[in-house]
PDB file of C-alpha atoms in Angstrom:
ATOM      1  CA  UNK A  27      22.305 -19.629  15.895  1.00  0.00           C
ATOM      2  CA  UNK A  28      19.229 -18.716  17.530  1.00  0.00           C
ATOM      3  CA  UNK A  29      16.187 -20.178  16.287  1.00  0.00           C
ATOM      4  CA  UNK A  30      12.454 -19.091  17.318  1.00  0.00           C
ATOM      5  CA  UNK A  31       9.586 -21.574  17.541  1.00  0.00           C
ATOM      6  CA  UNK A  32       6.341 -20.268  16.588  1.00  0.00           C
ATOM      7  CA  UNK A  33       3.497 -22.415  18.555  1.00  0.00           C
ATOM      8  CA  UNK A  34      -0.034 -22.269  17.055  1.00  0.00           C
ATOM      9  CA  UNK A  35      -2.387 -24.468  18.619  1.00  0.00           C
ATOM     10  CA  UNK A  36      -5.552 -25.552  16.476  1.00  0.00           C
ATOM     11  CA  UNK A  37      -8.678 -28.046  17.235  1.00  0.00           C
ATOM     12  CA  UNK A  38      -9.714 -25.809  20.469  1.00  0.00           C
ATOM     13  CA  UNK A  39     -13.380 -26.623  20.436  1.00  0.00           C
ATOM     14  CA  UNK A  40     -14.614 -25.393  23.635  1.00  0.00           C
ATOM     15  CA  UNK A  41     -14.349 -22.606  26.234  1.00  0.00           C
ATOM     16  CA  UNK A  42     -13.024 -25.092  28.638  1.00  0.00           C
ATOM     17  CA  UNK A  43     -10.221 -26.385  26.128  1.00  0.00           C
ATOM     18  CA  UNK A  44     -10.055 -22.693  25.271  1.00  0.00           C
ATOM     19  CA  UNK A  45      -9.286 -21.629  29.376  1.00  0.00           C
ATOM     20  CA  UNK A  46      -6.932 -24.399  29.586  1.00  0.00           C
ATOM     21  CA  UNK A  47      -4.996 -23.812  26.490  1.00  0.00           C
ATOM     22  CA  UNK A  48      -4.903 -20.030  27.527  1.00  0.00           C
ATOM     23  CA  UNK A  49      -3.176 -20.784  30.535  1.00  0.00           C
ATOM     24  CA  UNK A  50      -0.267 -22.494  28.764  1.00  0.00           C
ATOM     25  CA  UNK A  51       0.286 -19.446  26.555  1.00  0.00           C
ATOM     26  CA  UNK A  52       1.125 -20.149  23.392  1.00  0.00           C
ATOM     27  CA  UNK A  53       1.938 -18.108  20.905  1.00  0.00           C
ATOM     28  CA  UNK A  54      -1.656 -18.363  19.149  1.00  0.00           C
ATOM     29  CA  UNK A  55      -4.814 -20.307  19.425  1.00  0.00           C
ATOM     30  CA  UNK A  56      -6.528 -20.783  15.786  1.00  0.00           C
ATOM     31  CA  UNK A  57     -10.027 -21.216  15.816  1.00  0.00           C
ATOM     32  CA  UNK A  58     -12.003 -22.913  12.635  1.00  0.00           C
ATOM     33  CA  UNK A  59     -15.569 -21.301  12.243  1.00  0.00           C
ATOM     34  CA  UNK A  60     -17.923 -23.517  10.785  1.00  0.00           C
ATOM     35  CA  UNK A  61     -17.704 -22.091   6.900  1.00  0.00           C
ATOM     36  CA  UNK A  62     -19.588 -25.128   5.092  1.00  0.00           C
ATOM     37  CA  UNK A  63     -16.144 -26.556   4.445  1.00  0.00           C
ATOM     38  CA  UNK A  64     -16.009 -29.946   6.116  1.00  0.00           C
ATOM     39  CA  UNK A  65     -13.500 -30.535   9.252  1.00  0.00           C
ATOM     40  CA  UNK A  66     -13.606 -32.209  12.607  1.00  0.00           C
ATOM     41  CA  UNK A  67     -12.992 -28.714  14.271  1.00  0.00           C
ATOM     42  CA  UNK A  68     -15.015 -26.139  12.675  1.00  0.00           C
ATOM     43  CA  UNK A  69     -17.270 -24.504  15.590  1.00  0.00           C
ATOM     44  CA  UNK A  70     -20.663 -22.173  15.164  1.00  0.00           C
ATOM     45  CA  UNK A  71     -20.543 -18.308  15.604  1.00  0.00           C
ATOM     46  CA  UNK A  72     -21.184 -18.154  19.557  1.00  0.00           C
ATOM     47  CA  UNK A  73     -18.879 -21.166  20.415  1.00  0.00           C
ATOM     48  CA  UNK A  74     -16.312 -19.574  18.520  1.00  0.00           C
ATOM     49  CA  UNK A  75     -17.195 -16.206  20.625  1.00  0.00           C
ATOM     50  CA  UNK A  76     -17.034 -17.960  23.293  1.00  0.00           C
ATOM     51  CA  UNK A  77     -13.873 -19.565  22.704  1.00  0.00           C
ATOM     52  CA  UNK A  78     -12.066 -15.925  21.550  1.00  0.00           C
ATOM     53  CA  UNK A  79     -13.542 -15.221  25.052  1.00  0.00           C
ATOM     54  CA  UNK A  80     -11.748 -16.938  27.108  1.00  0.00           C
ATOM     55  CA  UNK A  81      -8.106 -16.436  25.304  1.00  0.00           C
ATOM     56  CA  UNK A  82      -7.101 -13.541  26.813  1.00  0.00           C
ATOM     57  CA  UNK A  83      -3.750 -14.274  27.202  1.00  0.00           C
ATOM     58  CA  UNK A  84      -2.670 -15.152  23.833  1.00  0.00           C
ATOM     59  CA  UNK A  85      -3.168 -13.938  19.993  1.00  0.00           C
ATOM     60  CA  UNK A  86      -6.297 -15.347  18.011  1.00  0.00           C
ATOM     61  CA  UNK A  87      -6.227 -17.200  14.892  1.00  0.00           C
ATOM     62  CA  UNK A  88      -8.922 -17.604  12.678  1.00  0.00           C
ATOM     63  CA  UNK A  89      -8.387 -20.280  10.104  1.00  0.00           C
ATOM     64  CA  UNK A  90     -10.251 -19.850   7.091  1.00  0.00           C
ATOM     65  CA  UNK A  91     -10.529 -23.205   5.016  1.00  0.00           C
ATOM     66  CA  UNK A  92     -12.637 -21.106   2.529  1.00  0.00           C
ATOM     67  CA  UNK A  93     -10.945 -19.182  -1.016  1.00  0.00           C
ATOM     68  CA  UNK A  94     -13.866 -17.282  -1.704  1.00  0.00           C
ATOM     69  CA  UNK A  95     -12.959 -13.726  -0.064  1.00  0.00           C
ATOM     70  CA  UNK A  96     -16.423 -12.792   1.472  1.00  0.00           C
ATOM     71  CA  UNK A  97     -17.043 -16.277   3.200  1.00  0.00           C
ATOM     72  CA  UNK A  98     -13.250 -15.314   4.184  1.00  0.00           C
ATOM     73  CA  UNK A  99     -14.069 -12.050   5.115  1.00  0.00           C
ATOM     74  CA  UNK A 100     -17.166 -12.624   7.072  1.00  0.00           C
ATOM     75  CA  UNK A 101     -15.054 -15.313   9.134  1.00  0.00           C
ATOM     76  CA  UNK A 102     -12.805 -12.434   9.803  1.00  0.00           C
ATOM     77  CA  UNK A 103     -15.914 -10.026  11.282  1.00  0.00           C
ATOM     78  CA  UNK A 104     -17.013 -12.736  13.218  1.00  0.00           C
ATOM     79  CA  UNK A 105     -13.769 -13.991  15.172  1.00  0.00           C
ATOM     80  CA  UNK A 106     -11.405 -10.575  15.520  1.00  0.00           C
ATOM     81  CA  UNK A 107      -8.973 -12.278  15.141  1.00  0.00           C
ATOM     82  CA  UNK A 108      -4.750 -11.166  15.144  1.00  0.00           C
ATOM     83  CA  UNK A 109      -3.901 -13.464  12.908  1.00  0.00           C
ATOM     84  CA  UNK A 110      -5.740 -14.412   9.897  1.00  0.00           C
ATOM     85  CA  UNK A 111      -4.879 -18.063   8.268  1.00  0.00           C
ATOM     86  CA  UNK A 112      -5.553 -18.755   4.983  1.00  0.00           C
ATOM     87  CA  UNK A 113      -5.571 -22.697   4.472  1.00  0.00           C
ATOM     88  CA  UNK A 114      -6.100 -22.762   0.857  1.00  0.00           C
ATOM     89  CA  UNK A 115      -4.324 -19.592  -0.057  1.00  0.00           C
ATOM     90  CA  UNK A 116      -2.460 -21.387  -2.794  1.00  0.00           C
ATOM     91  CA  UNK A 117      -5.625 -21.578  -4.552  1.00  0.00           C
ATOM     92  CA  UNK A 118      -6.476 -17.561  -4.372  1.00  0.00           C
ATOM     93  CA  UNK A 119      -5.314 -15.732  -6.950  1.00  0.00           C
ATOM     94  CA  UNK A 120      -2.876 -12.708  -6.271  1.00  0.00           C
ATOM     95  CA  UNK A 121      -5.259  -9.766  -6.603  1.00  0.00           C
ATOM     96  CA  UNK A 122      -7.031 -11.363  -4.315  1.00  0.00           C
ATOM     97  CA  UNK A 123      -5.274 -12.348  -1.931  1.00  0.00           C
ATOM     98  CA  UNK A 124      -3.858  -8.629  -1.899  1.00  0.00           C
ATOM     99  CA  UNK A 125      -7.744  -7.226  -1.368  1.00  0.00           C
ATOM    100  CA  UNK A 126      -7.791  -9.765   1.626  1.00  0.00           C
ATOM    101  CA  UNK A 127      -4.990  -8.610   3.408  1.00  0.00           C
ATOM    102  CA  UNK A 128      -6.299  -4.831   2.642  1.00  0.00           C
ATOM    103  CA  UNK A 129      -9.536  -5.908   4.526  1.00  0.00           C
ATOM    104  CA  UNK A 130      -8.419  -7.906   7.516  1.00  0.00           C
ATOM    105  CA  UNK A 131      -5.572  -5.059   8.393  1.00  0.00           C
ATOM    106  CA  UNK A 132      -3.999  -5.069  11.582  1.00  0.00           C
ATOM    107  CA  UNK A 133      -4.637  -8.699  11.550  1.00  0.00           C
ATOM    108  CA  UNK A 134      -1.708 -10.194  10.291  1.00  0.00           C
ATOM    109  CA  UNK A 135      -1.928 -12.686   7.251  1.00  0.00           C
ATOM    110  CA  UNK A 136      -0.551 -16.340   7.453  1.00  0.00           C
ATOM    111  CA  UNK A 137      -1.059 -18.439   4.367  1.00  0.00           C
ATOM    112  CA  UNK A 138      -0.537 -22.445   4.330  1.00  0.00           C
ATOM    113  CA  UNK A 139       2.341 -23.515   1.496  1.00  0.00           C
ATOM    114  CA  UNK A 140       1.338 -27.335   0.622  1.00  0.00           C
ATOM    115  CA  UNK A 141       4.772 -29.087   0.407  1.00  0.00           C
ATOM    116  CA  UNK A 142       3.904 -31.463  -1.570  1.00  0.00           C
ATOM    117  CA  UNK A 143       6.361 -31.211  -4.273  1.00  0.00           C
ATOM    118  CA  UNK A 144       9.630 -29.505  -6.372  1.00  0.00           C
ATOM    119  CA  UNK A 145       7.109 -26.480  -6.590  1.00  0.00           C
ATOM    120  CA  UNK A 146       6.460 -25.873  -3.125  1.00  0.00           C
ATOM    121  CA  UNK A 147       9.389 -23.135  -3.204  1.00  0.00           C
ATOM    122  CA  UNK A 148       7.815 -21.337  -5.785  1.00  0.00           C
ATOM    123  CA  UNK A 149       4.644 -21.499  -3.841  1.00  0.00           C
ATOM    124  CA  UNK A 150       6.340 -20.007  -1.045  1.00  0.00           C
ATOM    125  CA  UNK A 151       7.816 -17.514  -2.761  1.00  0.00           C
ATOM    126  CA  UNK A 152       4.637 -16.233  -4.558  1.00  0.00           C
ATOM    127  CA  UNK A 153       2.858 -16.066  -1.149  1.00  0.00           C
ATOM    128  CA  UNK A 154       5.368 -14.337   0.665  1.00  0.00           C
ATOM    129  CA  UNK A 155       5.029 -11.288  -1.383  1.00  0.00           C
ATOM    130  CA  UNK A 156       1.630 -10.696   0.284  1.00  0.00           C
ATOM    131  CA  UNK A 157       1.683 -12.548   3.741  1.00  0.00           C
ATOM    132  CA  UNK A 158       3.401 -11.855   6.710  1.00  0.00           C
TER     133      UNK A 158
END
């Protein structure tokens, strides 16, 4: 059996981490705007341009810690990304989630499933009706 590794690389926070990690090519860089949400990696508007910048090699991730769609959605303007990550999707309700994919399309959507329990299969399961 063939199995397929997806590498996504998060905690870039400069355009010189950004040009090295491009050069490695993995499958996607996430970058963590800074959305009020405390993290170690979260990074202003034009670092985060800059960082998008100088990934030209590889697909962009923009990892939203955030469930409240516009802070999600203005994330979304300012990175372009490919892929948007949802951290805390577990917490958005369905419709919502559903209006957020709507809005970031072509981007595809990734959405975190906490393990953290018997009911992380459910999770899962729930999600995967709207993510990719």
């Amino acid at each position: 059996m063939i199995q397929i590794v997806f590498v996504q690389i998060y905690g870039i926070t400069t355009k010189e981490d950004a040009a090295a990690v491009d050069r490695l090519q993995p499958d996607s860089v996430g970058v963590v705007l800074d959305e009020g949400v405390p993290t170690w990696d979260s990074v202003d508007a034009d670092t985060a341009s800059d960082i998008v910048k100088a990934l030209p090699h590889v697909r962009v991730a923009a990892l939203s810690l955030s469930t409240e769609p516009e802070r999600i959605l203005a994330t979304v303007k300012t990175i372009g990304p490919d892929i948007v990550h949802l951290a805390r999707a577990v917490a958005i309700d369905d419709a919502t989630l559903q209006r957020i994919r709507a809005k970031v399309e072509p981007a595809q959507l990734l959405l975190t499933v906490p393990v953290d329990g018997p009911g992380a299969l459910d999770v899962a399961r729930r999600l995967s009706e709207v993510g990719d």
